[in-house]
Amino acid sequence: DFSWAMPHPVELGRQLAHGSLSRTGQRALFEARGEIVTIPVEKGDPRLITHSPGAADRSPAWSPDGERIAWFSDAGGEYRLMIGAADGTGQPREIALEHPTFYYDLTWSPDGKRLAFTDSGRTLWVVEVATGKATRADGDTYAHPEHTLVPAWSPDSKFIAYTKRLSTQFLAIMIWSVADGRAHQVTAGLSDTHNNAFWDERSGKYLWFLASTDFGPGSGWLSMSALGWRPRYGLYLAVLDKDTPSPLLPESDEEKAPAPPAGK
């Protein structure tokens, strides 16, 4: 009975979310009002990847090779993982997920063989693209307004870094191994880490993150006394290989003894 409830054109430019660039940087990928769309940086027209006005398509992610796009869609009634061609042609592939719920942070592994994401039940999942097999990597045990378990793939696709809440309510950096399916705690838990970590893309031997050593008074988020506390965060680096020296070791210029003459 209302004009706003009738089918009508909608300008999507003001409703773009979850943006990312293609492999070459020539097109950008967005979620817009329940549709997935790619937009050229300079030449060409916007292109709808999905054509489902009656469904909510969310959290698109471009594959590393630029040929595929993954996203979540509730067109079948519950959210499923979708993988389709980056140019929008053909029928996308559906991967049904066990115990469907709401999903976040869809991320491709650099080799394009796996996808990692989180859900509203504070669970980190890893899906093999070839088989559609989903593996529960880890989960958080505390209901907290701050989002955790945001996956960050290592450059070699062998590990996932993320944050998990400890019993102290501090966040710790964790690394999950694809090879053995085990999670390892990286930070000691004496400081609070930010919920995003990122790898050194050139070597994969370093992990960068933000951490606070004065977070303690603000850890009780339900306490009124914690509302006004503003902890300070600094940039930290973790060296992941025991044989790799830290790039932050102190340096000192010293006089060196002259080389002995030749033949002496």
Tab-separated table of C-alpha atoms in Angstrom:
chain	number	residue	atom	x	y	z
A	1	ASP	CA	0.000	0.000	0.000
A	2	PHE	CA	3.009	2.290	0.357
A	3	SER	CA	5.045	3.642	-2.542
A	4	TRP	CA	8.356	2.841	-0.813
A	5	ALA	CA	7.336	-0.837	-0.559
A	6	MET	CA	6.729	-1.182	-4.303
A	7	PRO	CA	9.505	-2.319	-6.701
A	8	HIS	CA	11.549	0.740	-7.669
A	9	PRO	CA	15.060	1.680	-8.829
A	10	VAL	CA	17.614	2.334	-6.079
A	11	GLU	CA	20.903	4.218	-6.345
A	12	LEU	CA	23.586	1.863	-4.993
A	13	GLY	CA	26.435	4.360	-4.911
A	14	ARG	CA	25.597	5.435	-1.360
A	15	GLN	CA	25.210	1.869	-0.065
A	16	LEU	CA	28.523	0.241	-0.986
A	17	ALA	CA	30.198	-1.953	1.647
A	18	HIS	CA	32.957	-4.575	2.013
A	19	GLY	CA	35.065	-3.104	-0.772
A	20	SER	CA	38.170	-4.757	-2.220
A	21	LEU	CA	40.285	-4.503	-5.379
A	22	SER	CA	40.800	-7.124	-8.042
A	23	ARG	CA	44.203	-8.720	-8.552
A	24	THR	CA	45.199	-6.117	-11.134
A	25	GLY	CA	43.434	-3.225	-9.425
A	26	GLN	CA	41.307	-2.481	-12.500
A	27	ARG	CA	37.966	-3.248	-10.828
A	28	ALA	CA	36.603	-2.961	-7.306
A	29	LEU	CA	34.239	-5.416	-5.625
A	30	PHE	CA	31.384	-4.356	-3.331
A	31	GLU	CA	28.299	-5.513	-1.512
A	32	ALA	CA	25.415	-3.128	-2.196
A	33	ARG	CA	21.873	-3.508	-0.841
A	34	GLY	CA	22.011	-7.295	-0.914
A	35	GLU	CA	23.681	-7.543	-4.330
A	36	ILE	CA	27.304	-8.171	-5.344
A	37	VAL	CA	28.698	-5.720	-7.887
A	38	THR	CA	32.061	-4.931	-9.494
A	39	ILE	CA	32.930	-1.400	-10.581
A	40	PRO	CA	35.704	-0.312	-12.971
A	41	VAL	CA	38.316	2.075	-11.661
A	42	GLU	CA	38.383	4.018	-14.941
A	43	LYS	CA	36.741	2.496	-18.027
A	44	GLY	CA	33.575	0.454	-18.424
A	45	ASP	CA	30.337	-0.014	-16.524
A	46	PRO	CA	29.356	-1.485	-13.147
A	47	ARG	CA	28.539	-5.194	-13.387
A	48	LEU	CA	26.085	-7.108	-11.216
A	49	ILE	CA	27.495	-10.485	-10.212
A	50	THR	CA	24.238	-11.495	-8.531
A	51	HIS	CA	20.704	-10.889	-9.795
A	52	SER	CA	18.710	-11.728	-6.678
A	53	PRO	CA	16.587	-8.790	-5.419
A	54	GLY	CA	14.745	-11.160	-3.075
A	55	ALA	CA	17.914	-12.386	-1.317
A	56	ALA	CA	20.691	-10.887	0.764
A	57	ASP	CA	24.105	-11.478	-0.801
A	58	ARG	CA	26.910	-10.438	1.543
A	59	SER	CA	30.648	-10.262	2.270
A	60	PRO	CA	32.149	-10.742	-1.215
A	61	ALA	CA	35.785	-11.776	-1.596
A	62	TRP	CA	37.828	-11.818	-4.808
A	63	SER	CA	40.022	-14.873	-5.420
A	64	PRO	CA	43.783	-14.258	-5.650
A	65	ASP	CA	43.846	-15.200	-9.341
A	66	GLY	CA	41.026	-12.747	-10.073
A	67	GLU	CA	38.866	-15.376	-11.793
A	68	ARG	CA	36.322	-16.129	-9.023
A	69	ILE	CA	34.296	-14.310	-6.413
A	70	ALA	CA	32.977	-15.874	-3.207
A	71	TRP	CA	30.130	-14.534	-1.081
A	72	PHE	CA	27.314	-15.579	1.265
A	73	SER	CA	23.698	-15.767	0.072
A	74	ASP	CA	20.428	-16.609	1.806
A	75	ALA	CA	18.546	-17.183	-1.471
A	76	GLY	CA	17.729	-20.726	-0.337
A	77	GLY	CA	16.398	-19.620	3.047
A	78	GLU	CA	19.655	-20.081	4.990
A	79	TYR	CA	23.055	-18.600	4.266
A	80	ARG	CA	25.255	-20.635	1.957
A	81	LEU	CA	28.718	-20.093	0.574
A	82	MET	CA	28.659	-19.151	-3.107
A	83	ILE	CA	31.528	-19.197	-5.617
A	84	GLY	CA	31.010	-17.725	-9.071
A	85	ALA	CA	32.866	-16.310	-12.057
A	86	ALA	CA	34.289	-12.829	-11.578
A	87	ASP	CA	32.578	-11.599	-14.752
A	88	GLY	CA	29.167	-12.754	-13.535
A	89	THR	CA	28.684	-15.430	-16.208
A	90	GLY	CA	27.452	-18.949	-15.537
A	91	GLN	CA	25.667	-20.432	-12.559
A	92	PRO	CA	27.510	-19.951	-9.244
A	93	ARG	CA	28.384	-22.967	-7.153
A	94	GLU	CA	26.638	-23.438	-3.795
A	95	ILE	CA	28.307	-24.926	-0.712
A	96	ALA	CA	25.863	-25.758	2.080
A	97	LEU	CA	27.214	-25.085	5.570
A	98	GLU	CA	26.421	-27.158	8.660
A	99	HIS	CA	24.316	-25.351	11.290
A	100	PRO	CA	23.784	-22.243	9.087
A	101	THR	CA	23.857	-18.869	10.796
A	102	PHE	CA	25.242	-15.399	9.989
A	103	TYR	CA	28.796	-15.198	8.608
A	104	TYR	CA	31.589	-12.620	8.450
A	105	ASP	CA	35.163	-11.985	7.259
A	106	LEU	CA	35.249	-14.206	4.166
A	107	THR	CA	38.914	-14.484	3.092
A	108	TRP	CA	40.681	-16.502	0.385
A	109	SER	CA	43.984	-18.222	1.036
A	110	PRO	CA	46.704	-16.813	-1.262
A	111	ASP	CA	46.874	-20.102	-3.198
A	112	GLY	CA	43.092	-20.028	-3.796
A	113	LYS	CA	42.548	-23.503	-2.310
A	114	ARG	CA	40.716	-22.512	0.893
A	115	LEU	CA	38.359	-19.943	2.323
A	116	ALA	CA	38.283	-18.824	5.950
A	117	PHE	CA	35.439	-17.019	7.711
A	118	THR	CA	33.763	-16.544	11.080
A	119	ASP	CA	30.150	-16.881	12.221
A	120	SER	CA	27.823	-15.310	14.771
A	121	GLY	CA	28.532	-18.202	17.146
A	122	ARG	CA	32.155	-16.966	17.457
A	123	THR	CA	33.577	-19.837	15.389
A	124	LEU	CA	36.418	-19.772	12.861
A	125	TRP	CA	35.813	-21.995	9.817
A	126	VAL	CA	38.047	-23.143	6.959
A	127	VAL	CA	36.503	-24.547	3.750
A	128	GLU	CA	38.363	-26.479	1.055
A	129	VAL	CA	37.259	-24.983	-2.244
A	130	ALA	CA	37.690	-28.190	-4.272
A	131	THR	CA	35.637	-30.434	-1.983
A	132	GLY	CA	33.463	-28.003	-0.033
A	133	LYS	CA	34.578	-29.624	3.234
A	134	ALA	CA	34.269	-27.248	6.208
A	135	THR	CA	36.592	-27.570	9.209
A	136	ARG	CA	36.089	-25.867	12.561
A	137	ALA	CA	39.488	-24.299	13.248
A	138	ASP	CA	38.782	-22.573	16.569
A	139	GLY	CA	36.148	-20.735	18.554
A	140	ASP	CA	35.837	-18.015	21.152
A	141	THR	CA	34.126	-18.745	24.453
A	142	TYR	CA	32.976	-15.296	25.556
A	143	ALA	CA	30.075	-13.215	24.287
A	144	HIS	CA	31.646	-9.786	23.853
A	145	PRO	CA	30.680	-6.764	21.730
A	146	GLU	CA	34.143	-6.667	20.135
A	147	HIS	CA	34.487	-8.903	17.085
A	148	THR	CA	37.293	-11.499	17.233
A	149	LEU	CA	38.652	-14.423	15.177
A	150	VAL	CA	39.207	-12.228	12.099
A	151	PRO	CA	41.320	-14.516	9.847
A	152	ALA	CA	44.566	-13.372	8.202
A	153	TRP	CA	46.274	-15.895	5.907
A	154	SER	CA	50.043	-16.284	5.796
A	155	PRO	CA	51.627	-15.656	2.370
A	156	ASP	CA	52.293	-19.402	1.924
A	157	SER	CA	48.661	-20.338	2.790
A	158	LYS	CA	49.842	-22.663	5.588
A	159	PHE	CA	48.673	-20.649	8.609
A	160	ILE	CA	45.884	-18.340	9.773
A	161	ALA	CA	46.486	-15.601	12.337
A	162	TYR	CA	43.614	-14.266	14.445
A	163	THR	CA	42.755	-13.045	17.942
A	164	LYS	CA	41.012	-14.969	20.688
A	165	ARG	CA	39.748	-13.808	24.077
A	166	LEU	CA	41.447	-15.231	27.152
A	167	SER	CA	39.875	-15.753	30.578
A	168	THR	CA	41.351	-12.366	31.576
A	169	GLN	CA	39.257	-10.765	28.783
A	170	PHE	CA	42.502	-9.796	27.059
A	171	LEU	CA	42.846	-10.683	23.387
A	172	ALA	CA	45.783	-12.895	22.382
A	173	ILE	CA	47.228	-13.568	18.939
A	174	MET	CA	46.688	-17.148	17.775
A	175	ILE	CA	48.002	-19.015	14.734
A	176	TRP	CA	46.166	-22.028	13.292
A	177	SER	CA	48.105	-24.553	11.215
A	178	VAL	CA	46.546	-26.036	8.080
A	179	ALA	CA	48.892	-29.045	8.252
A	180	ASP	CA	47.992	-30.326	11.730
A	181	GLY	CA	44.750	-28.425	12.419
A	182	ARG	CA	46.071	-27.075	15.713
A	183	ALA	CA	46.021	-23.562	17.158
A	184	HIS	CA	49.052	-22.036	18.868
A	185	GLN	CA	49.067	-18.951	21.111
A	186	VAL	CA	51.689	-16.411	20.026
A	187	THR	CA	51.399	-13.578	22.554
A	188	ALA	CA	51.796	-14.185	26.282
A	189	GLY	CA	48.432	-12.721	27.264
A	190	LEU	CA	49.932	-10.010	29.486
A	191	SER	CA	48.816	-7.348	27.017
A	192	ASP	CA	45.662	-6.838	24.985
A	193	THR	CA	46.088	-7.211	21.231
A	194	HIS	CA	43.951	-5.563	18.596
A	195	ASN	CA	41.507	-7.804	16.722
A	196	ASN	CA	43.426	-7.597	13.428
A	197	ALA	CA	46.901	-8.947	12.687
A	198	PHE	CA	48.767	-8.872	9.381
A	199	TRP	CA	51.705	-10.795	7.985
A	200	ASP	CA	54.891	-9.545	6.403
A	201	GLU	CA	53.989	-10.271	2.776
A	202	ARG	CA	57.575	-10.574	1.537
A	203	SER	CA	58.830	-13.292	3.863
A	204	GLY	CA	55.935	-14.464	6.024
A	205	LYS	CA	58.347	-14.662	8.969
A	206	TYR	CA	56.935	-11.676	10.839
A	207	LEU	CA	53.482	-10.956	12.233
A	208	TRP	CA	52.464	-7.350	12.926
A	209	PHE	CA	49.758	-6.347	15.399
A	210	LEU	CA	48.643	-3.618	17.793
A	211	ALA	CA	48.839	-4.255	21.532
A	212	SER	CA	48.161	-2.365	24.748
A	213	THR	CA	49.956	-2.798	28.065
A	214	ASP	CA	47.578	-0.494	29.980
A	215	PHE	CA	44.326	-2.157	28.934
A	216	GLY	CA	43.577	-3.726	32.336
A	217	PRO	CA	41.138	-1.115	33.751
A	218	GLY	CA	39.057	-1.354	30.572
A	219	SER	CA	38.805	-5.138	30.399
A	220	GLY	CA	35.453	-5.285	32.201
A	221	TRP	CA	33.289	-3.933	29.400
A	222	LEU	CA	30.082	-4.421	31.438
A	223	SER	CA	31.471	-2.286	34.276
A	224	MET	CA	30.555	1.407	34.254
A	225	SER	CA	34.021	2.207	35.626
A	226	ALA	CA	35.571	0.892	32.384
A	227	LEU	CA	33.603	3.141	30.030
A	228	GLY	CA	35.907	6.131	30.296
A	229	TRP	CA	39.180	4.235	30.009
A	230	ARG	CA	41.093	4.788	26.778
A	231	PRO	CA	44.036	2.378	26.522
A	232	ARG	CA	47.058	3.188	24.374
A	233	TYR	CA	48.013	0.759	21.592
A	234	GLY	CA	51.431	0.421	20.010
A	235	LEU	CA	52.679	-1.423	16.937
A	236	TYR	CA	54.434	-4.729	17.707
A	237	LEU	CA	56.162	-7.395	15.646
A	238	ALA	CA	56.421	-11.121	16.380
A	239	VAL	CA	59.285	-13.136	14.852
A	240	LEU	CA	57.790	-16.531	13.961
A	241	ASP	CA	60.938	-18.436	12.951
A	242	LYS	CA	63.402	-19.184	15.761
A	243	ASP	CA	66.317	-18.908	13.316
A	244	THR	CA	65.270	-15.471	12.020
A	245	PRO	CA	66.814	-12.472	13.790
A	246	SER	CA	64.555	-9.642	14.834
A	247	PRO	CA	64.691	-6.638	12.487
A	248	LEU	CA	64.400	-4.414	15.571
A	249	LEU	CA	67.613	-5.483	17.312
A	250	PRO	CA	69.692	-2.522	18.529
A	251	GLU	CA	72.460	-1.474	16.160
A	252	SER	CA	75.806	0.154	16.911
A	253	ASP	CA	78.616	1.368	14.650
A	254	GLU	CA	81.993	0.129	15.906
A	255	GLU	CA	85.564	0.474	14.743
A	256	LYS	CA	86.752	-2.634	12.975
A	257	ALA	CA	90.322	-3.870	12.993
A	258	PRO	CA	92.002	-3.434	9.612
A	259	ALA	CA	92.391	-6.571	7.513
A	260	PRO	CA	95.908	-8.065	7.636
A	261	PRO	CA	98.078	-7.537	4.571
A	262	ALA	CA	97.877	-10.195	1.889
A	263	GLY	CA	100.166	-13.144	2.541
A	264	LYS	CA	100.492	-12.462	6.285
